Every structure is written in C-alpha cells, then in structure tokens.
Short mmCIF file of C-alpha atoms in Angstrom, two decimals:
data_model
loop_
_atom_site.label_atom_id
_atom_site.label_comp_id
_atom_site.label_asym_id
_atom_site.label_seq_id
_atom_site.Cartn_x
_atom_site.Cartn_y
_atom_site.Cartn_z
CA MET Q 22 29.64 5.61 -18.72
CA ILE Q 23 28.31 8.03 -21.47
CA GLY Q 24 24.86 6.43 -21.40
CA MET Q 25 24.47 6.64 -17.47
CA ASP Q 26 25.64 10.56 -17.84
CA ALA Q 27 22.89 11.04 -20.50
CA MET Q 28 20.23 9.36 -18.37
CA TYR Q 29 20.85 11.22 -15.16
CA SER Q 30 21.01 14.45 -17.36
CA GLU Q 31 17.62 13.87 -18.85
CA LEU Q 32 16.13 12.96 -15.45
CA TYR Q 33 17.38 16.22 -13.83
CA ARG Q 34 16.12 17.99 -16.95
CA LYS Q 35 12.59 16.63 -16.19
CA LEU Q 36 12.84 17.13 -12.61
CA SER Q 37 13.83 20.78 -13.02
CA ASP Q 38 10.87 21.27 -15.51
CA ALA Q 39 8.22 19.71 -13.70
CA CYS Q 40 8.75 21.38 -10.25
CA CYS Q 41 7.27 24.57 -9.10
CA CYS Q 42 8.09 27.28 -6.54
CA ILE Q 43 4.59 27.80 -4.50
CA THR Q 44 3.95 30.97 -2.66
CA VAL Q 45 1.02 31.56 -0.53
CA PHE Q 46 -0.51 34.92 0.44
CA ILE Q 47 -2.99 36.78 2.41
CA ASP Q 48 -3.47 40.12 0.82
CA GLU Q 49 0.33 41.48 0.25
CA GLU Q 50 1.62 39.33 2.94
CA LYS Q 51 3.48 35.76 2.27
CA ILE Q 52 2.31 33.36 4.73
CA SER Q 53 4.15 30.42 3.14
CA GLU Q 54 6.55 29.09 0.46
CA GLY Q 55 7.53 25.76 -0.69
CA THR Q 56 7.69 23.42 -3.57
CA GLY Q 57 5.37 21.43 -5.61
CA PHE Q 58 5.42 19.36 -8.89
CA ALA Q 59 3.23 18.69 -11.90
CA PHE Q 60 1.92 15.04 -11.84
CA ARG Q 61 -0.41 15.45 -15.09
CA ARG Q 62 -0.16 17.32 -18.45
CA ASP Q 63 -2.82 19.77 -17.46
CA GLY Q 64 -0.86 21.29 -14.63
CA GLN Q 65 -2.31 19.81 -11.85
CA VAL Q 66 0.30 19.97 -8.77
CA ILE Q 67 0.93 17.59 -5.80
CA THR Q 68 2.54 19.56 -2.71
CA ALA Q 69 2.76 19.23 0.96
CA ALA Q 70 -0.60 20.42 2.64
CA HIS Q 71 1.56 22.40 5.24
CA VAL Q 72 2.92 24.39 2.43
CA VAL Q 73 -0.77 25.80 1.55
CA THR Q 74 -1.54 26.50 5.23
CA GLY Q 75 1.82 27.51 6.32
CA ARG Q 76 1.51 25.63 9.51
CA VAL Q 77 1.23 22.30 11.31
CA PRO Q 78 -1.26 20.66 12.42
CA ILE Q 79 -3.30 21.17 8.97
CA ARG Q 80 -6.55 22.96 9.64
CA ASP Q 81 -9.28 22.97 7.34
CA ASP Q 82 -10.37 26.33 7.57
CA ASP Q 83 -6.99 27.55 6.34
CA PHE Q 84 -8.11 26.03 2.87
CA SER Q 85 -11.35 27.46 2.63
CA ASP Q 86 -10.16 31.11 3.57
CA PRO Q 87 -11.21 33.45 0.46
CA ASP Q 88 -8.53 35.87 1.23
CA VAL Q 89 -5.82 33.18 0.58
CA ARG Q 90 -3.81 33.31 -2.80
CA VAL Q 91 -1.91 30.37 -3.88
CA TYR Q 92 0.51 31.05 -6.75
CA ALA Q 93 2.72 28.57 -8.49
CA LYS Q 94 5.76 29.42 -10.70
CA PHE Q 95 7.38 26.94 -12.96
CA PRO Q 96 10.58 27.56 -14.68
CA ARG Q 97 10.19 29.65 -18.06
CA ARG Q 98 6.34 29.66 -17.72
CA GLU Q 99 4.02 32.49 -16.69
CA LEU Q 100 2.96 32.56 -12.78
CA LEU Q 101 -0.50 30.81 -12.14
CA GLU Q 102 -2.81 31.14 -9.35
CA TYR Q 103 -3.92 27.75 -8.15
CA ARG Q 104 -6.70 26.59 -5.94
CA THR Q 105 -6.90 23.44 -3.55
CA ALA Q 106 -8.80 20.81 -5.12
CA PHE Q 107 -7.70 18.16 -2.26
CA ARG Q 108 -6.54 18.89 1.00
CA GLY Q 109 -4.61 17.10 3.70
CA ILE Q 110 -6.13 13.96 4.78
CA THR Q 111 -7.16 13.92 8.51
CA ILE Q 112 -8.31 10.71 10.33
CA MET Q 113 -9.84 10.49 13.92
CA VAL Q 114 -8.53 7.10 15.43
CA LYS Q 115 -10.04 5.56 18.44
CA GLY Q 116 -7.70 5.89 21.45
CA PHE Q 117 -5.42 8.58 19.77
CA SER Q 118 -5.20 11.95 21.55
CA SER Q 119 -4.69 13.78 18.23
CA PRO Q 120 -5.73 13.00 14.78
CA ILE Q 121 -3.58 11.35 12.16
CA GLN Q 122 -2.66 13.62 9.16
CA ILE Q 123 -1.54 12.97 6.08
CA ASP Q 124 0.41 15.88 4.58
CA GLN Q 125 -0.45 15.93 1.11
CA ALA Q 126 -2.54 18.22 -1.28
CA ILE Q 127 -3.52 18.59 -4.90
CA LEU Q 128 -3.65 22.09 -6.68
CA VAL Q 129 -5.23 22.89 -9.94
CA PRO Q 130 -5.01 26.09 -12.06
CA LYS Q 131 -7.74 28.59 -10.96
CA ASP Q 132 -8.33 29.33 -14.61
CA GLY Q 133 -7.86 26.99 -17.60
CA VAL Q 134 -4.41 26.57 -19.24
CA PHE Q 135 -4.11 25.74 -22.71
CA THR Q 136 -0.49 24.06 -23.00
CA ASP Q 137 0.82 20.58 -21.91
CA PHE Q 138 2.97 20.85 -18.71
CA PRO Q 139 6.04 18.72 -18.26
CA PHE Q 140 5.15 16.24 -15.55
CA LEU Q 141 6.19 13.38 -13.17
CA PRO Q 142 3.98 10.75 -13.11
CA ALA Q 143 2.95 9.59 -9.58
CA GLN Q 144 3.57 6.08 -8.50
CA THR Q 145 1.63 4.55 -5.88
CA LYS Q 146 4.17 1.90 -5.41
CA PRO Q 147 6.49 3.20 -2.48
CA PRO Q 148 10.14 3.30 -2.65
CA GLN Q 149 12.21 0.31 -1.60
CA LEU Q 150 14.67 0.05 1.09
CA GLY Q 151 18.10 0.81 -0.39
CA GLU Q 152 16.76 2.24 -3.52
CA GLU Q 153 18.39 5.07 -5.00
CA VAL Q 154 16.10 8.22 -5.44
CA PHE Q 155 16.19 12.01 -6.21
CA CYS Q 156 14.94 14.80 -4.15
CA ALA Q 157 14.17 18.19 -5.73
CA GLY Q 158 12.85 21.46 -4.16
CA TYR Q 159 13.26 25.11 -3.66
CA SER Q 160 15.38 24.90 -0.60
CA ASP Q 161 16.62 28.10 1.04
CA GLU Q 162 20.06 26.91 0.47
CA ILE Q 163 19.87 28.20 -3.22
CA GLU Q 164 20.97 31.62 -3.62
CA VAL Q 165 20.32 34.07 -6.40
CA PRO Q 166 23.58 34.44 -8.63
CA PHE Q 167 25.66 37.18 -6.80
CA ARG Q 168 22.95 37.91 -4.24
CA VAL Q 169 21.57 40.45 -6.21
CA ASN Q 170 18.29 40.30 -4.40
CA ARG Q 171 19.95 41.49 -1.47
CA ILE Q 172 22.62 43.95 -2.67
CA LEU Q 173 20.45 46.06 -5.03
CA GLU Q 174 20.60 49.58 -3.86
CA ASN Q 175 17.35 51.59 -3.07
CA GLY Q 176 16.22 53.95 -5.93
CA ILE Q 177 17.60 51.60 -8.76
CA LYS Q 178 15.30 51.49 -11.46
CA GLY Q 179 13.31 48.37 -11.60
CA ARG Q 180 14.30 47.15 -7.93
CA GLU Q 181 10.79 46.91 -6.58
CA GLU Q 182 9.52 45.27 -9.53
CA PHE Q 183 12.42 42.80 -9.35
CA LEU Q 184 12.01 42.17 -5.49
CA ARG Q 185 8.27 41.66 -5.96
CA ALA Q 186 8.92 39.02 -8.74
CA MET Q 187 11.13 37.22 -6.21
CA LYS Q 188 8.51 37.40 -3.67
CA MET Q 189 5.99 35.85 -6.01
CA GLY Q 190 8.40 32.71 -6.84
CA TYR Q 191 10.52 33.87 -9.74
CA LEU Q 192 13.51 32.11 -8.01
CA ALA Q 193 12.12 29.23 -10.43
CA ASP Q 194 13.44 31.35 -13.39
CA MET Q 195 16.64 32.45 -12.04
CA THR Q 196 17.86 29.09 -10.37
CA GLY Q 197 15.64 26.26 -10.78
CA PRO Q 198 15.12 23.61 -8.04
CA LEU Q 199 18.20 21.90 -6.12
CA ILE Q 200 18.28 18.28 -6.83
CA LYS Q 201 19.90 15.79 -4.71
CA ARG Q 202 20.72 12.03 -5.16
CA ALA Q 203 19.69 9.97 -2.01
CA VAL Q 204 19.39 6.24 -0.88
CA ILE Q 205 16.23 5.14 0.90
CA GLY Q 206 17.86 4.36 4.49
CA ASN Q 207 14.71 3.54 6.56
CA ILE Q 208 10.95 2.98 5.86
CA CYS Q 209 7.89 2.91 8.34
CA ARG Q 210 4.62 1.74 7.16
CA VAL Q 211 1.62 3.70 8.83
CA VAL Q 212 -1.86 2.25 8.93
CA ALA Q 213 -4.72 4.33 10.02
CA GLU Q 214 -8.47 3.04 10.25
CA SER Q 215 -11.56 4.93 11.51
CA SER Q 216 -14.79 2.92 11.53
CA THR Q 217 -16.88 6.08 12.13
CA GLN Q 218 -15.44 7.52 8.97
CA GLY Q 219 -15.41 4.13 7.10
CA ILE Q 220 -11.88 5.08 6.24
CA SER Q 221 -8.66 2.52 6.03
CA LEU Q 222 -5.39 4.32 4.80
CA GLN Q 223 -1.96 3.25 4.77
CA CYS Q 224 1.16 4.87 3.55
CA ASP Q 225 5.17 4.65 4.09
CA VAL Q 226 6.94 7.22 5.72
CA PHE Q 227 10.64 6.98 4.67
CA TYR Q 228 14.08 8.47 5.13
CA ALA Q 229 16.40 9.51 2.41
CA ASP Q 230 19.92 10.09 3.34
CA CYS Q 231 20.37 13.69 1.87
CA ALA Q 232 19.44 16.79 3.67
CA MET Q 233 16.91 18.96 2.09
CA HIS Q 234 15.91 22.06 4.19
CA SER Q 235 13.06 24.62 4.15
CA GLY Q 236 11.39 25.59 1.21
CA ALA Q 237 11.96 22.08 -0.48
CA SER Q 238 8.71 20.72 1.57
CA GLY Q 239 6.36 19.34 -1.05
CA GLY Q 240 8.75 18.50 -3.63
CA PRO Q 241 9.17 15.35 -5.42
CA VAL Q 242 10.92 12.18 -4.52
CA VAL Q 243 11.71 10.53 -7.61
CA ASN Q 244 13.08 7.02 -8.59
CA ALA Q 245 15.41 6.30 -11.37
CA GLN Q 246 12.86 5.92 -14.18
CA GLY Q 247 11.50 9.46 -13.38
CA GLU Q 248 8.26 8.68 -11.44
CA ALA Q 249 7.43 10.37 -8.28
CA VAL Q 250 7.27 7.78 -5.58
CA GLY Q 251 6.56 10.37 -2.78
CA ILE Q 252 6.91 13.84 -1.40
CA ILE Q 253 9.34 15.60 0.93
CA THR Q 254 7.68 16.52 4.19
CA LYS Q 255 10.21 17.72 6.48
CA ARG Q 256 13.90 17.54 7.48
CA ALA Q 257 14.83 14.91 9.98
CA VAL Q 258 16.07 16.21 13.26
CA THR Q 259 17.81 14.56 16.34
CA SER Q 260 18.33 15.43 19.68
CA VAL Q 261 21.75 17.02 20.83
CA SER Q 262 20.58 17.62 24.41
CA GLN Q 263 23.03 19.04 27.07
CA SER Q 264 22.76 19.61 30.67
CA ASP Q 265 21.95 23.16 30.23
CA ALA Q 266 19.92 22.51 26.88
CA SER Q 267 17.72 19.50 27.37
CA ASN Q 268 15.53 20.02 24.32
CA LEU Q 269 18.13 21.11 21.89
CA SER Q 270 17.78 19.49 18.40
CA VAL Q 271 19.59 19.92 15.08
CA PRO Q 272 19.07 18.76 11.60
CA SER Q 273 20.16 14.95 11.31
CA GLY Q 274 21.22 15.11 7.50
CA ALA Q 275 18.27 13.11 6.43
CA THR Q 276 15.00 14.07 4.54
CA VAL Q 277 11.49 12.60 5.60
CA GLY Q 278 9.18 11.84 2.62
CA VAL Q 279 5.61 10.11 2.24
CA SER Q 280 4.54 7.67 -0.36
CA PHE Q 281 1.36 8.23 -2.31
CA GLN Q 282 -0.73 5.33 -1.31
CA ALA Q 283 -2.95 7.36 0.93
CA LEU Q 284 -3.57 9.95 -1.49
CA ASP Q 285 -4.64 7.50 -3.99
CA ALA Q 286 -6.86 5.52 -1.58
CA ALA Q 287 -8.39 8.73 -0.34
CA CYS Q 288 -9.29 10.02 -3.97
CA LYS Q 289 -11.26 6.82 -4.56
CA HIS Q 290 -12.95 7.40 -1.30
CA VAL Q 291 -13.83 10.66 -2.10
CA ALA Q 292 -15.32 9.71 -5.42
CA ILE Q 293 -17.48 7.32 -3.83
CA HIS Q 294 -18.27 9.14 -0.38
CA GLY Q 295 -17.55 12.70 -0.94
CA ALA Q 296 -14.76 15.00 0.87
CA GLN Q 297 -16.72 15.40 4.04
CA HIS Q 298 -15.86 12.02 5.03
CA LEU Q 299 -12.08 12.68 5.11
CA CYS Q 300 -11.83 16.39 6.20
#
C-alpha cells in the first residue's frame, strides 16, 4: 500500500507541475481561459484549440488575429507568452454539411526559454476501455483560499495588482490544477477522409467517468505510467427535457476526451504537404 501511495503521489506531482493555466486576451479583454500541459522539455504545450479561439466551431482567422495574446502560467514559473504553432484540424468530408474539426492545438513560447520544463510525454496509443486514467485542469470548481480574490476591499494596497495577476493565470501558483481519477467508460473511433485534401485521419473520442468543468478544457488525460493519452475537450451533457422545457440539458457526470492519433498524423502530413492542406 505504501508503494502504491508513493506512486500516486509522484504521478500527481508530475501532473501538477506540467499543467499550465492558459489565458487569452485581445488588448485588456480576456476572451478565453483554459488548461494546457507541456509535452516536451522546451515548454511546448498541447491544449484544446477552442481554448485559443474562445469559441466553437474553430475559425482560422482567430489564430491569425495579430491582436490576440496567449499566455501560459505554470506553477512557480514566470508568466510566458505563447504563439500557435499548430491549430485545430479541419477536414471537409464529402456528404457532410459541416466540416470535421479535431479540437487540438500546439503552442510554443513566443521567446526562447532556457530551462527545462516538467512535461508529460504524449502517447499516440489511445486509452483502453476500462483503463484507469487521471484528468487534470484549472476547473472553475477551484476557489482561491478564503476567496480572497472576491472579498478584498477597494483601496487595499496591492489589490489591483493582485486581481490583474489572477486574471493572467496566477491561479496556477495559488492552487495548482484539480486532478481527478477516472475510468474510461466508452470509446468511439472517428475516421475522416478527404480525397481533395489528401487527408485520412482517425482518433478516439472517449468518456471518462469523472466530471471536469469549465476551465479544464485542454487539460491532460494521463495513464498510470504518467503518459498523456488525450486531452479534455468538454463535459458530457444529457437531456432532462420536460414538457415545459424540451431542450433542457445538464452535465452528466462524465468528461469527453480526444486521443492524439489525429494530431500525430496531421503533424506528419504538414511536414510533407504544408499546413494549408489541413487548415
């Protein structure tokens, strides 16, 4: 039992250190926030593409807007500005009224970094049905201790600086990410092909039986070996329609994730054909 406790403690520490709180701004307005994680020592980050754009469906012009600023805050590390190196994958499939979009993106530090980052290696092998996994993210379930960000009085010295820091993702220093254990309860394989774009991609969409909430999008789903096997894309919802509320839905208690097969295949495709064939 002691050995198992030590294993989980080390896994949770790695998860906490490798996750970052992502905030996205246009000028002084925060348009989006979520989670990402370093998957390489040089600080490159994987997140959900919609965390960068602040909306779905994903639009290419959101990534190219020169006024957009993306920041990542890792626990106990300085705030860094990032740029998008790889955006969400969009595939036009014949016979579909809307494109297929893979909600993943890769971010790289805008300026060079000179220290190694704690990271979670991304595993292209998807999780298996019934496998235990760990989900991490800066969910809005997390509250700053004593709710000091909400009860500081106007005029208190340092209040504005503190609130600005919180707005920029310094929640990472005060709380770290929320980590939950889960089991993979359902897996659906998605295959998308486009002859005009010369693309054939597949990925697994899976359901983990824990409830992660807003803010955790883009966070890692990790196996017991400490390898990232997917990212959190959204919380699952279910219909509770009533006669007077036919479209009423509530969170179901499960989290939806996406594996990395498509991201790996797309990166190889871009290396050969260029990004314009995907986006």
